PDB file of C-alpha atoms and ligand atoms in Angstrom:
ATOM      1  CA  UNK A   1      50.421 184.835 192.347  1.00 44.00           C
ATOM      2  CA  UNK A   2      53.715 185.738 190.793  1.00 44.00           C
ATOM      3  CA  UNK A   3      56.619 186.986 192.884  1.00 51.00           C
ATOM      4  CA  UNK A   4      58.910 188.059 190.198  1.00 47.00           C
ATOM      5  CA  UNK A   5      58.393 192.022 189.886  1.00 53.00           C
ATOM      6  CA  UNK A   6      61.889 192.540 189.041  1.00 58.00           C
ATOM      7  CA  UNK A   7      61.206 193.888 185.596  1.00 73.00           C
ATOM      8  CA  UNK A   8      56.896 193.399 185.375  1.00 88.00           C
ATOM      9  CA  UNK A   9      54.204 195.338 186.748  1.00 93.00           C
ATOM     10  CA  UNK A  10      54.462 196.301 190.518  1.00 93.00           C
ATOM     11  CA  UNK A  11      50.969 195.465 191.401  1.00 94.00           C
ATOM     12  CA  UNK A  12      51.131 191.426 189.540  1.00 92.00           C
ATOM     13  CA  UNK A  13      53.852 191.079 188.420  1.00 90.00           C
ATOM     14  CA  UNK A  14      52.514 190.534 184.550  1.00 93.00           C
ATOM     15  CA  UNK A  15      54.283 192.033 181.670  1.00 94.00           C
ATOM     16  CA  UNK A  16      54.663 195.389 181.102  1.00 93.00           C
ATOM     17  CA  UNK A  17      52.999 196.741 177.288  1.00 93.00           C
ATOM     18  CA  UNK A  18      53.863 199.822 175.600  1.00 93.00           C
ATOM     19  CA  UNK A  19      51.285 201.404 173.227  1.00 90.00           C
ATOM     20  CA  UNK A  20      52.470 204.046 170.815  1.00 92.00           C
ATOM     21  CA  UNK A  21      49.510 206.451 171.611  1.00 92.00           C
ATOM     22  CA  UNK A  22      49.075 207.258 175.151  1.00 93.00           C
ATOM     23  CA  UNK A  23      46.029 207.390 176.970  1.00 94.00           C
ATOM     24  CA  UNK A  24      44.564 208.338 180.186  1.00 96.00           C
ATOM     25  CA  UNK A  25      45.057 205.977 182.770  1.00 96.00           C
ATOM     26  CA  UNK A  26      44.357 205.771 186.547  1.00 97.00           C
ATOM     27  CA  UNK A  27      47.400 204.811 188.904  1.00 97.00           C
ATOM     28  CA  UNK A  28      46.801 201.901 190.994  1.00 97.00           C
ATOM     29  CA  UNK A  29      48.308 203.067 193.965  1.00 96.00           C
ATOM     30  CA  UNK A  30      47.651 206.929 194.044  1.00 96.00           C
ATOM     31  CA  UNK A  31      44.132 207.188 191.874  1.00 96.00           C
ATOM     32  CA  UNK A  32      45.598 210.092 189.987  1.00 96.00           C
ATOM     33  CA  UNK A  33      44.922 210.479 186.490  1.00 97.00           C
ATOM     34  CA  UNK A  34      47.809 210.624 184.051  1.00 96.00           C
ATOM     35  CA  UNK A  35      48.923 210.208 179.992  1.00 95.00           C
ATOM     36  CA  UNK A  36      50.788 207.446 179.901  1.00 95.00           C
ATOM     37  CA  UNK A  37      51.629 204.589 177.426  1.00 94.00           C
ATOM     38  CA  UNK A  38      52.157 201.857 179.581  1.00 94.00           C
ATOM     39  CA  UNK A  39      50.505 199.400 181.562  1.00 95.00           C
ATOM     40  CA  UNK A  40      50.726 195.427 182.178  1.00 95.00           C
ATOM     41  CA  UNK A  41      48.233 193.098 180.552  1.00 95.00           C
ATOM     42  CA  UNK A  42      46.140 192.753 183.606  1.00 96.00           C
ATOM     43  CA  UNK A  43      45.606 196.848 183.169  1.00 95.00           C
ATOM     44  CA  UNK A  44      47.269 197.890 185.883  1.00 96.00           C
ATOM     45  CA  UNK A  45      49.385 201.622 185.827  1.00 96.00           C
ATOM     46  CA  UNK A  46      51.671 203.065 188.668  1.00 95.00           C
ATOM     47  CA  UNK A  47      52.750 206.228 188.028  1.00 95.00           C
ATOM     48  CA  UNK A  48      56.030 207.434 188.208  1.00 93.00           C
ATOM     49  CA  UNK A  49      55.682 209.040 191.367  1.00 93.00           C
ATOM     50  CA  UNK A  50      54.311 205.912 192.923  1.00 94.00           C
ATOM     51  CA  UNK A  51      56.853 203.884 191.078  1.00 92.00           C
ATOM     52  CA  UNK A  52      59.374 205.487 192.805  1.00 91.00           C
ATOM     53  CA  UNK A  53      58.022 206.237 195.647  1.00 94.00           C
ATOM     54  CA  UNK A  54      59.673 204.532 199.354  1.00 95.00           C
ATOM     55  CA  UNK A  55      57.900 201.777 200.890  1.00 96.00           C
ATOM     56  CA  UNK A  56      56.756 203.880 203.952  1.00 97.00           C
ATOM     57  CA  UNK A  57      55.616 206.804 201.525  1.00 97.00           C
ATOM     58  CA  UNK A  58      53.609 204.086 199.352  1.00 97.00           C
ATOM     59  CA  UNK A  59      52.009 203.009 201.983  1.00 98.00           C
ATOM     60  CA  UNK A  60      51.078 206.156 203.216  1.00 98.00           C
ATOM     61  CA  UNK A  61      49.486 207.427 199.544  1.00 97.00           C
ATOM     62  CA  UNK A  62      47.834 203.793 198.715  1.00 98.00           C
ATOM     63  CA  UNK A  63      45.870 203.964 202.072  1.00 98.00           C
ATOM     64  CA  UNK A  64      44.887 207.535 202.020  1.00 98.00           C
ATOM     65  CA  UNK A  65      43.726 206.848 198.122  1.00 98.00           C
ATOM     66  CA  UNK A  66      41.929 203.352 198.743  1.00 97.00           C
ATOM     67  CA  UNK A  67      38.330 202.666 199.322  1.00 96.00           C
ATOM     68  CA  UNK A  68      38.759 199.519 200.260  1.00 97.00           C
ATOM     69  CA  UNK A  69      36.646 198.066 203.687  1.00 97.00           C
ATOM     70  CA  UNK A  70      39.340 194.876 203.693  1.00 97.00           C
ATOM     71  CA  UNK A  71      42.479 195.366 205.712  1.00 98.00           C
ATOM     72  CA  UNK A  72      43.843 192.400 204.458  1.00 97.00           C
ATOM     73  CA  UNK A  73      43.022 192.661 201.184  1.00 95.00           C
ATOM     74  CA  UNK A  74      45.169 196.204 200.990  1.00 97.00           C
ATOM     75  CA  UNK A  75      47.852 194.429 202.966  1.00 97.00           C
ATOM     76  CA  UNK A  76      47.810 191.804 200.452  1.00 96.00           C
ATOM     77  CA  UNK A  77      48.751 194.136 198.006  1.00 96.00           C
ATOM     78  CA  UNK A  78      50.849 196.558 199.165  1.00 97.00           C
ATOM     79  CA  UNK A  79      53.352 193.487 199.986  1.00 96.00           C
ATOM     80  CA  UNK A  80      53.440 192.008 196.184  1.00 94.00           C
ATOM     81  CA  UNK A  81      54.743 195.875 195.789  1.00 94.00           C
ATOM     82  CA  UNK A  82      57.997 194.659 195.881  1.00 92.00           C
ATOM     83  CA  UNK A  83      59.331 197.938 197.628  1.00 92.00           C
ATOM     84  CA  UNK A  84      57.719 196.229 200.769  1.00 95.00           C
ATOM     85  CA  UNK A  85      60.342 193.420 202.182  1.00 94.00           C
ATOM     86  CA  UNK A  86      59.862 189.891 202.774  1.00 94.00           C
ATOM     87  CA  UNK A  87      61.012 191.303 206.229  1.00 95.00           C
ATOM     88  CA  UNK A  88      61.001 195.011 207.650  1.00 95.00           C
ATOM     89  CA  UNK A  89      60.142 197.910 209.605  1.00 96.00           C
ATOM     90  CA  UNK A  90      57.691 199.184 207.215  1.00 96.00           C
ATOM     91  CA  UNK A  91      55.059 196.864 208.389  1.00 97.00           C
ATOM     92  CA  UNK A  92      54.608 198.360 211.388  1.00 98.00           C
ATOM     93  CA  UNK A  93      52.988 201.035 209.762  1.00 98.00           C
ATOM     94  CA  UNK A  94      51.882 199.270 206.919  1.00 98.00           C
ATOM     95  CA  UNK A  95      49.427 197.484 210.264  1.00 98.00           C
ATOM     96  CA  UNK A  96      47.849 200.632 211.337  1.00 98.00           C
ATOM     97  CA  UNK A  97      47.866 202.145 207.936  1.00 98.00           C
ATOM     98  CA  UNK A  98      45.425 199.074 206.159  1.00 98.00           C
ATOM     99  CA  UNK A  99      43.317 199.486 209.390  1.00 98.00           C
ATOM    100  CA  UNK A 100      42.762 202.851 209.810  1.00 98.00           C
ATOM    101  CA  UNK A 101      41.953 202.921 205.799  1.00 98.00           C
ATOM    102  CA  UNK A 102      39.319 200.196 206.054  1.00 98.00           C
ATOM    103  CA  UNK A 103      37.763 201.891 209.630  1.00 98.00           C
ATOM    104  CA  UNK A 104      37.245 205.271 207.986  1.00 98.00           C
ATOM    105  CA  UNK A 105      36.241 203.789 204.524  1.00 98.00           C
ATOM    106  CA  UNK A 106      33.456 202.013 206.612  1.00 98.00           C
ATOM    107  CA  UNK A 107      32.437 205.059 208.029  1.00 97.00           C
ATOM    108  CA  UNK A 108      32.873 207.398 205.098  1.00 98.00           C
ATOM    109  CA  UNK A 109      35.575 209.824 206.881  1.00 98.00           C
ATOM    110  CA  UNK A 110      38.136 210.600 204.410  1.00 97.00           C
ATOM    111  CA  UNK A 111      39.558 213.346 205.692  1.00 97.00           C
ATOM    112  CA  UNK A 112      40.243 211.550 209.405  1.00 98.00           C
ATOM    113  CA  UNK A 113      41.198 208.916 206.787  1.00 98.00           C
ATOM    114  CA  UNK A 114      44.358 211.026 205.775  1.00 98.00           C
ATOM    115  CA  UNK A 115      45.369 212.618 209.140  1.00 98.00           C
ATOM    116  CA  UNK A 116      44.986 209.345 211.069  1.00 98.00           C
ATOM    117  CA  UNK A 117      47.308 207.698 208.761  1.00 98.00           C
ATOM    118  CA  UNK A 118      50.084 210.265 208.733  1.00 98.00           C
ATOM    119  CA  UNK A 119      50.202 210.603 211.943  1.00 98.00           C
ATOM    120  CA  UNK A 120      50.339 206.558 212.429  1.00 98.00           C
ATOM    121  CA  UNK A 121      53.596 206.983 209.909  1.00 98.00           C
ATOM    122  CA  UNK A 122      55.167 209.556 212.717  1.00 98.00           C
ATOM    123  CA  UNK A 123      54.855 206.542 215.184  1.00 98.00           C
ATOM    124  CA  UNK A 124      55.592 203.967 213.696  1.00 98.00           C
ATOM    125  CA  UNK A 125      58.678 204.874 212.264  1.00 97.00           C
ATOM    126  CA  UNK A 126      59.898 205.404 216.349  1.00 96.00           C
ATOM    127  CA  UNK A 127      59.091 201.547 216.148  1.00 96.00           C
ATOM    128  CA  UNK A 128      62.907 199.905 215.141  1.00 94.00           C
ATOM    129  CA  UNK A 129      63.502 197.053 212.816  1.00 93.00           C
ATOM    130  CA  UNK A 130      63.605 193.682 215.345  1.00 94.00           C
ATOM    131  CA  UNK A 131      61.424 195.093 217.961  1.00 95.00           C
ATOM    132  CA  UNK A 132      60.643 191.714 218.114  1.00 96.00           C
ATOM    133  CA  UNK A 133      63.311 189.589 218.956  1.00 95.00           C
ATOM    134  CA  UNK A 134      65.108 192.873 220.619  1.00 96.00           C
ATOM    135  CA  UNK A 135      62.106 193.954 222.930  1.00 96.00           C
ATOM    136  CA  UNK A 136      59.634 191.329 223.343  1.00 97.00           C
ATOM    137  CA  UNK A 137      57.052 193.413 221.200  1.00 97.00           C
ATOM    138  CA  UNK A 138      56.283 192.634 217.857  1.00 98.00           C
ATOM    139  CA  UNK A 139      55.630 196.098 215.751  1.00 98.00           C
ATOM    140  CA  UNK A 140      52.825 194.576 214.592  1.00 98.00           C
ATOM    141  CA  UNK A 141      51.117 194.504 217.607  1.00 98.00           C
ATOM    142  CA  UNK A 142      52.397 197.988 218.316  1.00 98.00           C
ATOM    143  CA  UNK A 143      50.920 198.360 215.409  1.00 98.00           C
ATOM    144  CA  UNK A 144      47.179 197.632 215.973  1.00 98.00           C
ATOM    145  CA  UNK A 145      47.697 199.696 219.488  1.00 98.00           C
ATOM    146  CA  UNK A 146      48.860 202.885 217.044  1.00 98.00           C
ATOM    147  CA  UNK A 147      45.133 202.352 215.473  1.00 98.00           C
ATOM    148  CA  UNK A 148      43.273 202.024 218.505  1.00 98.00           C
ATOM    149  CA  UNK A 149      44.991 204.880 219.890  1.00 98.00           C
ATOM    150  CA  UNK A 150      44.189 206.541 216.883  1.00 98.00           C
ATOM    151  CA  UNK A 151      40.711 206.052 216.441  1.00 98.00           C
ATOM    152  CA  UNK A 152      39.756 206.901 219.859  1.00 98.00           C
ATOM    153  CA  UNK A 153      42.194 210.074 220.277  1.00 98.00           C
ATOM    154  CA  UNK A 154      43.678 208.108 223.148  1.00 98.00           C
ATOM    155  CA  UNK A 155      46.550 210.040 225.362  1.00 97.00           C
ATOM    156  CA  UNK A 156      48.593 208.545 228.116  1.00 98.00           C
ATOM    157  CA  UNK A 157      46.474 210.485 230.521  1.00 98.00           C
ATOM    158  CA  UNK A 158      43.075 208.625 229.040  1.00 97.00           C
ATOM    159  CA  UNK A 159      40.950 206.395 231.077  1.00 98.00           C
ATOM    160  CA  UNK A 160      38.475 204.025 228.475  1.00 98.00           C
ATOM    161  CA  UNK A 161      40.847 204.582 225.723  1.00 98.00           C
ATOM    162  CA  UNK A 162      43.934 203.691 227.519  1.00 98.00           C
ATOM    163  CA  UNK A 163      42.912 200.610 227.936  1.00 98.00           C
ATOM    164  CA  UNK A 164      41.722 199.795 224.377  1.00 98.00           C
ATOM    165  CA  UNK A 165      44.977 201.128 223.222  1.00 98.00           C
ATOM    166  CA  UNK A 166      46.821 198.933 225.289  1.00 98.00           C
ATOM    167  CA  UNK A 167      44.036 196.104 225.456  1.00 98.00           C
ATOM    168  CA  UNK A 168      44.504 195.543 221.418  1.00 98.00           C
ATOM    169  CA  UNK A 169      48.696 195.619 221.498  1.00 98.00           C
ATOM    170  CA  UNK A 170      48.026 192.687 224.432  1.00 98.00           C
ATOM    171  CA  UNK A 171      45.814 190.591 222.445  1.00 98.00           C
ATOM    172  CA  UNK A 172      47.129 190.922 219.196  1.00 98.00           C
ATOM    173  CA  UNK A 173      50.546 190.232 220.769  1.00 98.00           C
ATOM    174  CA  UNK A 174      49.309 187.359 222.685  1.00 98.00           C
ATOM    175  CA  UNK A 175      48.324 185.230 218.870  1.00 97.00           C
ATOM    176  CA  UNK A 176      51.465 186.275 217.612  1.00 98.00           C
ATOM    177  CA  UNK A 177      53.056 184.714 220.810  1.00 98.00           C
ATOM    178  CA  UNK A 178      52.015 181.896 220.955  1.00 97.00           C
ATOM    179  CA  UNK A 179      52.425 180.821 217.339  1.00 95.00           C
ATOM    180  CA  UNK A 180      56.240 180.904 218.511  1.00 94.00           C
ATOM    181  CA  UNK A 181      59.356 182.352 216.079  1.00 94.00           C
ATOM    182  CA  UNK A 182      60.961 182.959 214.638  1.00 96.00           C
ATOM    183  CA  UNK A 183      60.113 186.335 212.973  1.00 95.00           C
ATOM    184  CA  UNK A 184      57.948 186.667 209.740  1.00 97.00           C
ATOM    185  CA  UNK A 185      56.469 190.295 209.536  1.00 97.00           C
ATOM    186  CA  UNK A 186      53.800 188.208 207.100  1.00 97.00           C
ATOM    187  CA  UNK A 187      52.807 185.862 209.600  1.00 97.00           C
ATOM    188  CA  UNK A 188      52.561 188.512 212.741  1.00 98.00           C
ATOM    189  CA  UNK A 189      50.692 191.082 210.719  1.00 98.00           C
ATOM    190  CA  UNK A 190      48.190 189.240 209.292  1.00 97.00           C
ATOM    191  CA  UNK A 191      47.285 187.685 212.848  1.00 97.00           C
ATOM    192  CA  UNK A 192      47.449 191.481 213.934  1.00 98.00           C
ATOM    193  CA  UNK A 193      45.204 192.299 211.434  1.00 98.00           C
ATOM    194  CA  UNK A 194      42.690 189.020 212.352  1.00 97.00           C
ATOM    195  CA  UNK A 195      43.086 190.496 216.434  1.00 98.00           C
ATOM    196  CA  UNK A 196      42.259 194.199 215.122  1.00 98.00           C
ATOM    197  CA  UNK A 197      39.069 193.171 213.109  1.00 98.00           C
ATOM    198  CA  UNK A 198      37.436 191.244 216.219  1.00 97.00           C
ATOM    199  CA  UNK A 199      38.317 193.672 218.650  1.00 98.00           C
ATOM    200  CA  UNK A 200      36.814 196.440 216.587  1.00 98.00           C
ATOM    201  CA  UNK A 201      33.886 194.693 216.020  1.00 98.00           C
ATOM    202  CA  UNK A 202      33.666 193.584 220.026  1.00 98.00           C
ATOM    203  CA  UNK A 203      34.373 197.357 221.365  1.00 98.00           C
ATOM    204  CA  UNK A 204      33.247 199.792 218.310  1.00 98.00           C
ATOM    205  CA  UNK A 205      30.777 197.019 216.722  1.00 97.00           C
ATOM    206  CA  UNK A 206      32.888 198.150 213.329  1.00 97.00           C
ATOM    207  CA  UNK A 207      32.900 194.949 211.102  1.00 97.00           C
ATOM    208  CA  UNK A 208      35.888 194.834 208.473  1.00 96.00           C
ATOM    209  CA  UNK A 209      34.768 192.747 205.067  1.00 90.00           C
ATOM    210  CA  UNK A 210      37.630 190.319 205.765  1.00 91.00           C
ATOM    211  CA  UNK A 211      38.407 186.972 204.006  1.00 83.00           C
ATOM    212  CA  UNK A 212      39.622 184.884 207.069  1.00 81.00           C
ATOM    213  CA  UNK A 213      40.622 181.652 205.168  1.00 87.00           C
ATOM    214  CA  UNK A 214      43.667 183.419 203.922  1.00 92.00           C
ATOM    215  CA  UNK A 215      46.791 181.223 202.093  1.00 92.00           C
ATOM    216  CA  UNK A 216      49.771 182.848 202.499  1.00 94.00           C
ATOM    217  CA  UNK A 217      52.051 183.319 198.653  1.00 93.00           C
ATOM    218  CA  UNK A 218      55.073 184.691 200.309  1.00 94.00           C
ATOM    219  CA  UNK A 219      56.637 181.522 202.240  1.00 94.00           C
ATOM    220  CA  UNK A 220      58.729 181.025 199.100  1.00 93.00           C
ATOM    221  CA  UNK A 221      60.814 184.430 200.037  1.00 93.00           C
ATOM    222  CA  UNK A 222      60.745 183.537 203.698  1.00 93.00           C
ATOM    223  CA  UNK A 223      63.788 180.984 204.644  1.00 92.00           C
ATOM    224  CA  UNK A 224      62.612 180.663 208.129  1.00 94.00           C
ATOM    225  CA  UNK A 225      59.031 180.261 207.603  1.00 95.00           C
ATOM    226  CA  UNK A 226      57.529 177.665 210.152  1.00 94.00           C
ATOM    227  CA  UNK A 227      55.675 176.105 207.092  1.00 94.00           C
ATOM    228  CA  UNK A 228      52.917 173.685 208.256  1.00 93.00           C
ATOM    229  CA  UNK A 229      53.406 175.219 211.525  1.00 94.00           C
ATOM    230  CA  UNK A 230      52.256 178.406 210.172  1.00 95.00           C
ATOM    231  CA  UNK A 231      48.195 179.036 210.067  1.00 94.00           C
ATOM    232  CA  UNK A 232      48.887 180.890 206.686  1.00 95.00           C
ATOM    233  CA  UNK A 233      50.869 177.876 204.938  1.00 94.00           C
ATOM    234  CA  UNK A 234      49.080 176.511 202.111  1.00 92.00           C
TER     235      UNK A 234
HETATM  236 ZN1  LIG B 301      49.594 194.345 186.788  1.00 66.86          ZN
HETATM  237 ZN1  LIG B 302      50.493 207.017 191.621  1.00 66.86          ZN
END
């Protein structure tokens, strides 16, 4: 995987090619159809709306247009976008985003789909940079509480789904605990993501198509990463 997007394609990173007719392509991240001219030689085109688009705002529209039953496989991608940070409060959303996109996929709901995820973007942007270190509670586990929440229309006066909510933050919080600091908003979401997929399958027998044995490409932009230390490394 290449990491230099400075002047390639957002989704690999390849070279960008412009042909002097244009064509109809579809946008990677949005799945609208426009004429354009350009793409990179692996195919891919990001419209102009997406190529400008915020991090939050792309994660928001690649999640609501995905079809994708892999939560880490969207996260993967939405973080070579290199709009999302090495480091930052957009994965806190990005979390509940890739989840609730792969739980609805599964179950064919695309209109919960889209209102589950923008209202996990309200919440999570409530959820400050260095919640962390600052708080004692990684976004990213706030994160998978966000989804449970979500998915089972919890409230704070709820009884089963109270607990879920909170149940999920706890255990996802608990991995990314215990693997010690410091920070690396790679690292802590995808063991958020790894919690989230067994407790859904445990308490809504939901099973995410998830490739477990992931490697970790990012530790080169990471100066702090914990290397072998890190489950992810390589
Ligand atoms: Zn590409
Ligand atoms: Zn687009």
């Amino acid at each position: 995987m290449t990491l230099d997007h400075k002047t390639g394609c957002l989704v690999c990173g390849e070279e960008l090619v412009y042909e002097k007719e244009t064509e109809q392509l579809e946008c990677f991240y949005c799945k609208q159809i426009y004429d354009s001219n350009t793409k990179c030689r692996n195919g891919h085109y990001v419209c102009d709306r997406c190529h400008s688009l915020p991090a939050m705002e792309l994660i928001e529209s690649f999640c609501i247009a995905s079809e994708s039953e892999d939560p880490l496989e969207l996260a993967l991608t939405l973080m070579r976008n290199p709009n999302i940070k090495m480091h930052g409060p957009e994965h806190h959303f990005l979390v509940p985003a890739v989840l609730l996109a792969a739980y609805y996929n599964i179950k064919q709901d695309y209109k919960e789909k889209a209102t589950k995820i923008r209202m996990a973007k309200k919440r999570a942007e409530q959820i400050l940079g260095g919640f962390c270190g600052f708080y004692g509670n990684c976004g990213a586990a706030v994160g998978t509480g966000i989804f449970v929440s979500l998915i089972t229309d919890a409230t704070p006066l709820s009884v089963a789904e109270w607990k879920l909510a909170n149940l999920v933050t706890a255990k996802s919080l608990l991995s990314i605990a215990e693997h010690g600091g410091p920070r690396c908003c790679k690292r802590t979401t995808f063991l958020a993501i790894l919690e989230a997929a067994d407790f859904v399958k445990e308490h809504f027998g939901v099973s995410f198509k998830i490739n477990k044995d992931l490697k970790c490409g990012f530790y080169p932009l990471n100066n702090e990463c914990l290397q072998q230390k890190c489950p992810f490394h390589p």
